[in-house]
Amino acid sequence: MHDTRRMTQTDTKSHLLKIPVRTSQAAASVGELFFNCSTGTNQNRRASTSMAVVYKVITVGSPSVGKSSICIHAMNNKNVEWNEVTVGATFFVLALEVDGVPVKFEIWDTGGQERFQSLVPLYYRNAHAAIVVYNVTDKNTFDKVDYWVQELRKYDNTNAVMALVGNKADLKSEQVVNTREARKYAESNGLIFLETSAKTGINVKNIFIAIARDIKNKTPGPPADRVLQKKTLQQTSCCH
Ligand SMILES: Nc1nc2c(ncn2[C@@H]2O[C@H](COP(=O)(O)OP(=O)(O)OP(=O)(O)O)[C@@H](O)[C@H]2O)c(=O)[nH]1
């Protein structure tokens, strides 16, 4: 069903390179992975050339909940009709200023299909944060949230920040996942919680702002385990 989805907006497509890569270390153990690489708008590209704190983030969740659409909206500041199944993972770079500090998010947006789930630990390695996404109009995707949270916790990354995101919040009349129930789950498991819409953009950037603040709170003072970079995106692109 999902294989028929295709991207319809050409300007964003022009930022995407679909390439087979033999990734080093982690991915080498599973052979050759395929992923897309996107560096976003010119504004995003310019912002990321200055000194920035770099955070590695991954997205996980059921298929079609809107993981890629969230990343794409955050980077382009607009709704982009996205109809492409993520194969393996897509790499995005998002540059934002958070409380006066330039932050570069290196996002591994993982494919939600079951055949890609075994790859998640590889992308999660050394991640500063994970975004667990469900679709507010599909209870099955919320029921899968706890599986993702427990899986991520297994991967020995206890310091990572986790955010629970209920996407497609623009479809209010179709919402079946109760906001209070989702928030309660998030609070009792120490997760950031937001409902978003990749269509209208509501709360999309706020996810990343909340994550950056949470990481900073967990690691106060000089950024010891955070990397300060002064590189252009050409230098940091995933395609080398
Ligand atoms: N109405 C609405 N539709 C959305 C929203 N976010 C995504 N969609 C649509 O949902 C479908 C799936 O979006 P994707 O971003 O590809 O979902 P995904 O979670 O990355 O899917 P996989 O690659 O299969 O893991 C697309 O048709 C999107 O246009 C949203 O906030 N509101």
PDB file of C-alpha atoms and ligand atoms in Angstrom:
ATOM      1  CA  MET A   1       0.000   0.000   0.000  1.00  0.00           C
ATOM      2  CA  HIS A   2       2.684   2.449   1.029  1.00  0.00           C
ATOM      3  CA  ASP A   3       4.843   1.746  -1.980  1.00  0.00           C
ATOM      4  CA  THR A   4       2.564   3.818  -4.152  1.00  0.00           C
ATOM      5  CA  ARG A   5       3.261   6.973  -2.143  1.00  0.00           C
ATOM      6  CA  ARG A   6       5.328   9.477  -4.051  1.00  0.00           C
ATOM      7  CA  MET A   7       6.605  12.926  -3.317  1.00  0.00           C
ATOM      8  CA  THR A   8       4.782  15.587  -5.270  1.00  0.00           C
ATOM      9  CA  GLN A   9       6.669  18.805  -4.587  1.00  0.00           C
ATOM     10  CA  THR A  10       9.765  19.191  -6.658  1.00  0.00           C
ATOM     11  CA  ASP A  11      11.566  21.930  -4.707  1.00  0.00           C
ATOM     12  CA  THR A  12      12.116  19.671  -1.732  1.00  0.00           C
ATOM     13  CA  LYS A  13      12.928  16.725  -3.907  1.00  0.00           C
ATOM     14  CA  SER A  14      15.825  18.720  -5.312  1.00  0.00           C
ATOM     15  CA  HIS A  15      17.435  18.628  -1.839  1.00  0.00           C
ATOM     16  CA  LEU A  16      17.269  14.886  -1.691  1.00  0.00           C
ATOM     17  CA  LEU A  17      19.930  12.517  -2.838  1.00  0.00           C
ATOM     18  CA  LYS A  18      18.957   8.890  -2.888  1.00  0.00           C
ATOM     19  CA  ILE A  19      22.144   6.957  -2.620  1.00  0.00           C
ATOM     20  CA  PRO A  20      23.323   3.584  -1.543  1.00  0.00           C
ATOM     21  CA  VAL A  21      26.000   3.940   1.088  1.00  0.00           C
ATOM     22  CA  ARG A  22      28.178   1.588   2.983  1.00  0.00           C
ATOM     23  CA  THR A  23      28.069   3.274   6.329  1.00  0.00           C
ATOM     24  CA  SER A  24      30.950   2.823   8.680  1.00  0.00           C
ATOM     25  CA  GLN A  25      30.976   0.926  11.970  1.00  0.00           C
ATOM     26  CA  ALA A  26      27.370   0.331  12.992  1.00  0.00           C
ATOM     27  CA  ALA A  27      25.799  -0.227   9.622  1.00  0.00           C
ATOM     28  CA  ALA A  28      28.666  -2.274   8.337  1.00  0.00           C
ATOM     29  CA  SER A  29      27.406  -5.139  10.441  1.00  0.00           C
ATOM     30  CA  VAL A  30      24.181  -5.283   8.490  1.00  0.00           C
ATOM     31  CA  GLY A  31      25.780  -4.742   5.124  1.00  0.00           C
ATOM     32  CA  GLU A  32      24.703  -2.000   2.806  1.00  0.00           C
ATOM     33  CA  LEU A  33      21.947   0.342   3.897  1.00  0.00           C
ATOM     34  CA  PHE A  34      20.012   2.722   1.740  1.00  0.00           C
ATOM     35  CA  PHE A  35      19.146   6.152   2.965  1.00  0.00           C
ATOM     36  CA  ASN A  36      18.184   9.559   1.670  1.00  0.00           C
ATOM     37  CA  CYS A  37      20.122  12.667   2.508  1.00  0.00           C
ATOM     38  CA  SER A  38      18.499  16.053   2.827  1.00  0.00           C
ATOM     39  CA  THR A  39      20.066  19.329   3.846  1.00  0.00           C
ATOM     40  CA  GLY A  40      16.954  21.526   3.632  1.00  0.00           C
ATOM     41  CA  THR A  41      16.469  25.127   2.695  1.00  0.00           C
ATOM     42  CA  ASN A  42      19.133  27.721   1.944  1.00  0.00           C
ATOM     43  CA  GLN A  43      18.275  29.373   5.252  1.00  0.00           C
ATOM     44  CA  ASN A  44      18.775  26.092   7.050  1.00  0.00           C
ATOM     45  CA  ARG A  45      22.054  25.597   5.191  1.00  0.00           C
ATOM     46  CA  ARG A  46      23.321  29.101   6.053  1.00  0.00           C
ATOM     47  CA  ALA A  47      22.408  28.810   9.728  1.00  0.00           C
ATOM     48  CA  SER A  48      24.282  25.561  10.073  1.00  0.00           C
ATOM     49  CA  THR A  49      27.576  27.005   8.872  1.00  0.00           C
ATOM     50  CA  SER A  50      28.103  28.970  12.099  1.00  0.00           C
ATOM     51  CA  MET A  51      29.381  27.491  15.377  1.00  0.00           C
ATOM     52  CA  ALA A  52      26.649  25.168  16.463  1.00  0.00           C
ATOM     53  CA  VAL A  53      25.929  22.611  19.103  1.00  0.00           C
ATOM     54  CA  VAL A  54      25.233  19.323  17.326  1.00  0.00           C
ATOM     55  CA  TYR A  55      22.635  16.856  18.529  1.00  0.00           C
ATOM     56  CA  LYS A  56      21.962  13.463  17.024  1.00  0.00           C
ATOM     57  CA  VAL A  57      18.272  12.623  17.028  1.00  0.00           C
ATOM     58  CA  ILE A  58      16.332   9.623  15.730  1.00  0.00           C
ATOM     59  CA  THR A  59      12.648   9.245  14.927  1.00  0.00           C
ATOM     60  CA  VAL A  60      10.802   5.973  15.429  1.00  0.00           C
ATOM     61  CA  GLY A  61       7.189   4.872  15.200  1.00  0.00           C
ATOM     62  CA  SER A  62       4.680   2.934  13.122  1.00  0.00           C
ATOM     63  CA  PRO A  63       4.522   3.360   9.345  1.00  0.00           C
ATOM     64  CA  SER A  64       2.789   6.470   7.938  1.00  0.00           C
ATOM     65  CA  VAL A  65       2.455   8.330  11.249  1.00  0.00           C
ATOM     66  CA  GLY A  66       4.265  11.306   9.703  1.00  0.00           C
ATOM     67  CA  LYS A  67       7.870  10.969  10.910  1.00  0.00           C
ATOM     68  CA  SER A  68       9.370  12.169   7.629  1.00  0.00           C
ATOM     69  CA  SER A  69       6.708  14.847   7.183  1.00  0.00           C
ATOM     70  CA  ILE A  70       7.576  16.329  10.596  1.00  0.00           C
ATOM     71  CA  CYS A  71      11.267  16.565   9.678  1.00  0.00           C
ATOM     72  CA  ILE A  72      10.472  18.026   6.270  1.00  0.00           C
ATOM     73  CA  HIS A  73       8.106  20.634   7.676  1.00  0.00           C
ATOM     74  CA  ALA A  74      10.645  21.631  10.329  1.00  0.00           C
ATOM     75  CA  MET A  75      13.268  22.158   7.643  1.00  0.00           C
ATOM     76  CA  ASN A  76      11.125  23.890   5.047  1.00  0.00           C
ATOM     77  CA  ASN A  77       8.760  25.878   7.268  1.00  0.00           C
ATOM     78  CA  LYS A  78       5.832  24.733   5.181  1.00  0.00           C
ATOM     79  CA  ASN A  79       3.708  21.728   4.410  1.00  0.00           C
ATOM     80  CA  VAL A  80       5.254  19.550   1.737  1.00  0.00           C
ATOM     81  CA  GLU A  81       3.082  16.730   0.470  1.00  0.00           C
ATOM     82  CA  TRP A  82       5.258  13.722   1.225  1.00  0.00           C
ATOM     83  CA  ASN A  83       4.285  10.317  -0.100  1.00  0.00           C
ATOM     84  CA  GLU A  84       7.422   8.284   0.034  1.00  0.00           C
ATOM     85  CA  VAL A  85       8.039   5.279   2.244  1.00  0.00           C
ATOM     86  CA  THR A  86      11.276   5.595   4.199  1.00  0.00           C
ATOM     87  CA  VAL A  87      13.584   2.769   3.246  1.00  0.00           C
ATOM     88  CA  GLY A  88      16.091   2.145   6.035  1.00  0.00           C
ATOM     89  CA  ALA A  89      16.446   5.732   7.197  1.00  0.00           C
ATOM     90  CA  THR A  90      16.584   9.270   5.863  1.00  0.00           C
ATOM     91  CA  PHE A  91      19.213  11.674   7.104  1.00  0.00           C
ATOM     92  CA  PHE A  92      18.119  15.260   7.688  1.00  0.00           C
ATOM     93  CA  VAL A  93      20.019  18.254   8.987  1.00  0.00           C
ATOM     94  CA  LEU A  94      17.952  20.890  10.774  1.00  0.00           C
ATOM     95  CA  ALA A  95      19.506  24.123  11.999  1.00  0.00           C
ATOM     96  CA  LEU A  96      17.634  26.101  14.636  1.00  0.00           C
ATOM     97  CA  GLU A  97      18.478  28.770  17.158  1.00  0.00           C
ATOM     98  CA  VAL A  98      17.404  27.706  20.637  1.00  0.00           C
ATOM     99  CA  ASP A  99      17.606  30.321  23.408  1.00  0.00           C
ATOM    100  CA  GLY A 100      20.199  32.253  21.410  1.00  0.00           C
ATOM    101  CA  VAL A 101      22.364  29.208  20.718  1.00  0.00           C
ATOM    102  CA  PRO A 102      22.682  27.782  17.188  1.00  0.00           C
ATOM    103  CA  VAL A 103      21.814  24.110  17.280  1.00  0.00           C
ATOM    104  CA  LYS A 104      22.243  21.630  14.470  1.00  0.00           C
ATOM    105  CA  PHE A 105      20.069  18.530  14.684  1.00  0.00           C
ATOM    106  CA  GLU A 106      21.359  15.573  12.739  1.00  0.00           C
ATOM    107  CA  ILE A 107      18.209  13.526  12.375  1.00  0.00           C
ATOM    108  CA  TRP A 108      18.017   9.873  11.447  1.00  0.00           C
ATOM    109  CA  ASP A 109      14.414   9.392  10.412  1.00  0.00           C
ATOM    110  CA  THR A 110      13.904   5.630  10.498  1.00  0.00           C
ATOM    111  CA  GLY A 111      11.468   3.700   8.325  1.00  0.00           C
ATOM    112  CA  GLY A 112       8.400   2.542  10.240  1.00  0.00           C
ATOM    113  CA  GLN A 113       7.939  -0.702   8.373  1.00  0.00           C
ATOM    114  CA  GLU A 114       8.625  -3.825  10.399  1.00  0.00           C
ATOM    115  CA  ARG A 115      11.487  -4.926   8.139  1.00  0.00           C
ATOM    116  CA  PHE A 116      13.491  -1.854   9.222  1.00  0.00           C
ATOM    117  CA  GLN A 117      12.960  -2.195  12.984  1.00  0.00           C
ATOM    118  CA  SER A 118      16.113  -4.236  13.492  1.00  0.00           C
ATOM    119  CA  LEU A 119      18.154  -1.271  12.194  1.00  0.00           C
ATOM    120  CA  VAL A 120      16.933   1.126  14.881  1.00  0.00           C
ATOM    121  CA  PRO A 121      19.645   0.263  17.458  1.00  0.00           C
ATOM    122  CA  LEU A 122      22.292   1.160  14.894  1.00  0.00           C
ATOM    123  CA  TYR A 123      20.863   4.614  14.291  1.00  0.00           C
ATOM    124  CA  TYR A 124      20.192   5.095  17.997  1.00  0.00           C
ATOM    125  CA  ARG A 125      23.807   4.572  18.971  1.00  0.00           C
ATOM    126  CA  ASN A 126      25.153   7.740  20.640  1.00  0.00           C
ATOM    127  CA  ALA A 127      21.914   9.602  19.938  1.00  0.00           C
ATOM    128  CA  HIS A 128      21.120  12.526  22.213  1.00  0.00           C
ATOM    129  CA  ALA A 129      17.385  12.115  21.701  1.00  0.00           C
ATOM    130  CA  ALA A 130      14.646   9.931  20.239  1.00  0.00           C
ATOM    131  CA  ILE A 131      11.274  11.083  18.965  1.00  0.00           C
ATOM    132  CA  VAL A 132       8.570   8.419  19.232  1.00  0.00           C
ATOM    133  CA  VAL A 133       5.747   9.340  16.870  1.00  0.00           C
ATOM    134  CA  TYR A 134       2.171   8.064  16.717  1.00  0.00           C
ATOM    135  CA  ASN A 135      -0.861   9.157  14.722  1.00  0.00           C
ATOM    136  CA  VAL A 136      -3.634  10.670  16.870  1.00  0.00           C
ATOM    137  CA  THR A 137      -6.226   9.222  14.471  1.00  0.00           C
ATOM    138  CA  ASP A 138      -4.925   5.654  14.723  1.00  0.00           C
ATOM    139  CA  LYS A 139      -5.066   3.897  18.091  1.00  0.00           C
ATOM    140  CA  ASN A 140      -2.853   1.036  16.877  1.00  0.00           C
ATOM    141  CA  THR A 141       0.034   3.431  16.420  1.00  0.00           C
ATOM    142  CA  PHE A 142      -0.368   4.686  20.001  1.00  0.00           C
ATOM    143  CA  ASP A 143      -0.564   1.116  21.285  1.00  0.00           C
ATOM    144  CA  LYS A 144       2.867   0.546  19.715  1.00  0.00           C
ATOM    145  CA  VAL A 145       4.429   3.494  21.593  1.00  0.00           C
ATOM    146  CA  ASP A 146       5.306   1.532  24.719  1.00  0.00           C
ATOM    147  CA  TYR A 147       7.041  -1.093  22.583  1.00  0.00           C
ATOM    148  CA  TRP A 148       9.259   1.641  21.114  1.00  0.00           C
ATOM    149  CA  VAL A 149      10.000   3.248  24.464  1.00  0.00           C
ATOM    150  CA  GLN A 150      10.984  -0.090  26.018  1.00  0.00           C
ATOM    151  CA  GLU A 151      13.052  -1.055  22.972  1.00  0.00           C
ATOM    152  CA  LEU A 152      14.980   2.223  23.042  1.00  0.00           C
ATOM    153  CA  ARG A 153      15.611   1.843  26.765  1.00  0.00           C
ATOM    154  CA  LYS A 154      17.123  -1.574  26.109  1.00  0.00           C
ATOM    155  CA  TYR A 155      19.778  -0.073  23.879  1.00  0.00           C
ATOM    156  CA  ASP A 156      21.914   1.171  26.717  1.00  0.00           C
ATOM    157  CA  ASN A 157      21.393   4.878  26.081  1.00  0.00           C
ATOM    158  CA  THR A 158      19.937   5.907  29.402  1.00  0.00           C
ATOM    159  CA  ASN A 159      20.928   9.555  29.040  1.00  0.00           C
ATOM    160  CA  ALA A 160      19.040  10.134  25.829  1.00  0.00           C
ATOM    161  CA  VAL A 161      16.070  12.482  25.920  1.00  0.00           C
ATOM    162  CA  MET A 162      12.819  10.995  24.650  1.00  0.00           C
ATOM    163  CA  ALA A 163       9.833  12.810  23.213  1.00  0.00           C
ATOM    164  CA  LEU A 164       6.380  11.395  22.552  1.00  0.00           C
ATOM    165  CA  VAL A 165       4.704  13.084  19.592  1.00  0.00           C
ATOM    166  CA  GLY A 166       1.059  12.652  18.572  1.00  0.00           C
ATOM    167  CA  ASN A 167       1.020  13.747  14.941  1.00  0.00           C
ATOM    168  CA  LYS A 168      -1.849  14.612  12.545  1.00  0.00           C
ATOM    169  CA  ALA A 169      -3.422  16.822  15.212  1.00  0.00           C
ATOM    170  CA  ASP A 170      -5.020  18.844  12.389  1.00  0.00           C
ATOM    171  CA  LEU A 171      -7.466  15.937  11.943  1.00  0.00           C
ATOM    172  CA  LYS A 172      -9.338  16.854  15.142  1.00  0.00           C
ATOM    173  CA  SER A 173     -12.635  15.282  14.131  1.00  0.00           C
ATOM    174  CA  GLU A 174     -10.868  11.940  13.527  1.00  0.00           C
ATOM    175  CA  GLN A 175      -8.792  11.963  16.694  1.00  0.00           C
ATOM    176  CA  VAL A 176      -9.153   8.721  18.658  1.00  0.00           C
ATOM    177  CA  VAL A 177      -6.123   8.859  20.937  1.00  0.00           C
ATOM    178  CA  ASN A 178      -7.022  10.827  24.032  1.00  0.00           C
ATOM    179  CA  THR A 179      -4.605  13.700  24.683  1.00  0.00           C
ATOM    180  CA  ARG A 180      -4.813  13.280  28.460  1.00  0.00           C
ATOM    181  CA  GLU A 181      -4.061   9.575  28.242  1.00  0.00           C
ATOM    182  CA  ALA A 182      -1.045  10.196  26.000  1.00  0.00           C
ATOM    183  CA  ARG A 183       0.260  12.995  28.225  1.00  0.00           C
ATOM    184  CA  LYS A 184      -0.152  10.795  31.298  1.00  0.00           C
ATOM    185  CA  TYR A 185       1.852   8.034  29.639  1.00  0.00           C
ATOM    186  CA  ALA A 186       4.561  10.541  28.690  1.00  0.00           C
ATOM    187  CA  GLU A 187       4.736  12.037  32.168  1.00  0.00           C
ATOM    188  CA  SER A 188       4.908   8.711  33.911  1.00  0.00           C
ATOM    189  CA  ASN A 189       7.743   7.628  31.622  1.00  0.00           C
ATOM    190  CA  GLY A 190       9.688  10.878  31.715  1.00  0.00           C
ATOM    191  CA  LEU A 191       9.036  11.839  28.104  1.00  0.00           C
ATOM    192  CA  ILE A 192       8.433  15.240  26.552  1.00  0.00           C
ATOM    193  CA  PHE A 193       4.904  15.288  25.107  1.00  0.00           C
ATOM    194  CA  LEU A 194       3.495  17.290  22.214  1.00  0.00           C
ATOM    195  CA  GLU A 195       0.726  16.940  19.676  1.00  0.00           C
ATOM    196  CA  THR A 196       1.821  18.144  16.257  1.00  0.00           C
ATOM    197  CA  SER A 197       0.663  18.577  12.722  1.00  0.00           C
ATOM    198  CA  ALA A 198       3.147  18.278   9.902  1.00  0.00           C
ATOM    199  CA  LYS A 199       0.379  19.699   7.736  1.00  0.00           C
ATOM    200  CA  THR A 200      -0.167  22.984   9.590  1.00  0.00           C
ATOM    201  CA  GLY A 201       3.237  23.027  11.288  1.00  0.00           C
ATOM    202  CA  ILE A 202       1.762  23.303  14.765  1.00  0.00           C
ATOM    203  CA  ASN A 203       4.371  22.358  17.387  1.00  0.00           C
ATOM    204  CA  VAL A 204       6.722  20.887  14.798  1.00  0.00           C
ATOM    205  CA  LYS A 205       9.694  23.099  15.662  1.00  0.00           C
ATOM    206  CA  ASN A 206       8.695  23.059  19.324  1.00  0.00           C
ATOM    207  CA  ILE A 207       9.626  19.367  19.473  1.00  0.00           C
ATOM    208  CA  PHE A 208      13.213  20.196  18.613  1.00  0.00           C
ATOM    209  CA  ILE A 209      13.303  23.248  20.884  1.00  0.00           C
ATOM    210  CA  ALA A 210      12.006  21.180  23.812  1.00  0.00           C
ATOM    211  CA  ILE A 211      14.541  18.446  23.073  1.00  0.00           C
ATOM    212  CA  ALA A 212      17.444  20.917  22.936  1.00  0.00           C
ATOM    213  CA  ARG A 213      16.394  22.449  26.251  1.00  0.00           C
ATOM    214  CA  ASP A 214      16.015  19.050  27.865  1.00  0.00           C
ATOM    215  CA  ILE A 215      19.428  17.899  26.668  1.00  0.00           C
ATOM    216  CA  LYS A 216      20.954  21.116  27.956  1.00  0.00           C
ATOM    217  CA  ASN A 217      19.269  20.655  31.339  1.00  0.00           C
ATOM    218  CA  LYS A 218      20.639  17.139  31.543  1.00  0.00           C
ATOM    219  CA  THR A 219      24.159  18.298  30.704  1.00  0.00           C
ATOM    220  CA  PRO A 220      24.499  21.766  32.274  1.00  0.00           C
ATOM    221  CA  GLY A 221      27.636  23.841  31.894  1.00  0.00           C
ATOM    222  CA  PRO A 222      30.034  23.704  28.954  1.00  0.00           C
ATOM    223  CA  PRO A 223      28.984  21.235  26.296  1.00  0.00           C
ATOM    224  CA  ALA A 224      31.263  18.373  27.306  1.00  0.00           C
ATOM    225  CA  ASP A 225      29.620  15.593  25.362  1.00  0.00           C
ATOM    226  CA  ARG A 226      28.206  17.905  22.762  1.00  0.00           C
ATOM    227  CA  VAL A 227      30.254  18.707  19.719  1.00  0.00           C
ATOM    228  CA  LEU A 228      31.005  22.240  18.636  1.00  0.00           C
ATOM    229  CA  GLN A 229      31.484  22.369  14.915  1.00  0.00           C
ATOM    230  CA  LYS A 230      32.415  25.004  12.424  1.00  0.00           C
ATOM    231  CA  LYS A 231      31.810  23.215   9.181  1.00  0.00           C
ATOM    232  CA  THR A 232      29.696  23.750   6.136  1.00  0.00           C
ATOM    233  CA  LEU A 233      27.031  21.237   5.315  1.00  0.00           C
ATOM    234  CA  GLN A 234      29.081  20.171   2.328  1.00  0.00           C
ATOM    235  CA  GLN A 235      31.700  19.022   4.794  1.00  0.00           C
ATOM    236  CA  THR A 236      29.219  17.340   7.104  1.00  0.00           C
ATOM    237  CA  SER A 237      26.952  15.840   4.489  1.00  0.00           C
ATOM    238  CA  CYS A 238      26.161  12.188   4.877  1.00  0.00           C
ATOM    239  CA  CYS A 239      27.203  11.485   1.361  1.00  0.00           C
ATOM    240  CA  HIS A 240      30.954  11.142   1.919  1.00  0.00           C
TER     241      HIS A 240
HETATM  242  N1  LIG B   1      -3.397  15.339   7.766  1.00  0.00           N
HETATM  243  C1  LIG B   1      -2.108  15.062   8.019  1.00  0.00           C
HETATM  244  N2  LIG B   1      -1.425  14.209   7.219  1.00  0.00           N
HETATM  245  C2  LIG B   1      -0.120  13.964   7.514  1.00  0.00           C
HETATM  246  C3  LIG B   1       0.534  14.590   8.598  1.00  0.00           C
HETATM  247  N3  LIG B   1       1.806  14.148   8.646  1.00  0.00           N
HETATM  248  C4  LIG B   1       1.940  13.291   7.626  1.00  0.00           C
HETATM  249  N4  LIG B   1       0.786  13.168   6.944  1.00  0.00           N
HETATM  250  C5  LIG B   1       0.551  12.296   5.775  1.00  0.00           C
HETATM  251  O1  LIG B   1       0.700  10.944   6.216  1.00  0.00           O
HETATM  252  C6  LIG B   1       1.320  10.155   5.209  1.00  0.00           C
HETATM  253  C7  LIG B   1       2.574   9.484   5.788  1.00  0.00           C
HETATM  254  O2  LIG B   1       3.553  10.488   6.115  1.00  0.00           O
HETATM  255  P1  LIG B   1       5.108  10.130   6.234  1.00  0.00           P
HETATM  256  O3  LIG B   1       5.786  11.366   6.681  1.00  0.00           O
HETATM  257  O4  LIG B   1       5.614   9.487   5.010  1.00  0.00           O
HETATM  258  O5  LIG B   1       5.070   9.040   7.392  1.00  0.00           O
HETATM  259  P2  LIG B   1       6.284   8.179   7.991  1.00  0.00           P
HETATM  260  O6  LIG B   1       5.962   7.949   9.414  1.00  0.00           O
HETATM  261  O7  LIG B   1       7.588   8.826   7.690  1.00  0.00           O
HETATM  262  O8  LIG B   1       6.121   6.821   7.162  1.00  0.00           O
HETATM  263  P3  LIG B   1       7.201   5.624   6.920  1.00  0.00           P
HETATM  264  O9  LIG B   1       8.213   6.128   5.962  1.00  0.00           O
HETATM  265  O10 LIG B   1       6.353   4.542   6.330  1.00  0.00           O
HETATM  266  O11 LIG B   1       7.757   5.215   8.236  1.00  0.00           O
HETATM  267  C8  LIG B   1       1.610  11.109   4.036  1.00  0.00           C
HETATM  268  O12 LIG B   1       0.575  10.994   3.091  1.00  0.00           O
HETATM  269  C9  LIG B   1       1.589  12.486   4.683  1.00  0.00           C
HETATM  270  O13 LIG B   1       1.231  13.524   3.790  1.00  0.00           O
HETATM  271  C10 LIG B   1      -0.221  15.512   9.422  1.00  0.00           C
HETATM  272  O14 LIG B   1       0.252  16.105  10.403  1.00  0.00           O
HETATM  273  N5  LIG B   1      -1.528  15.712   9.063  1.00  0.00           N
END
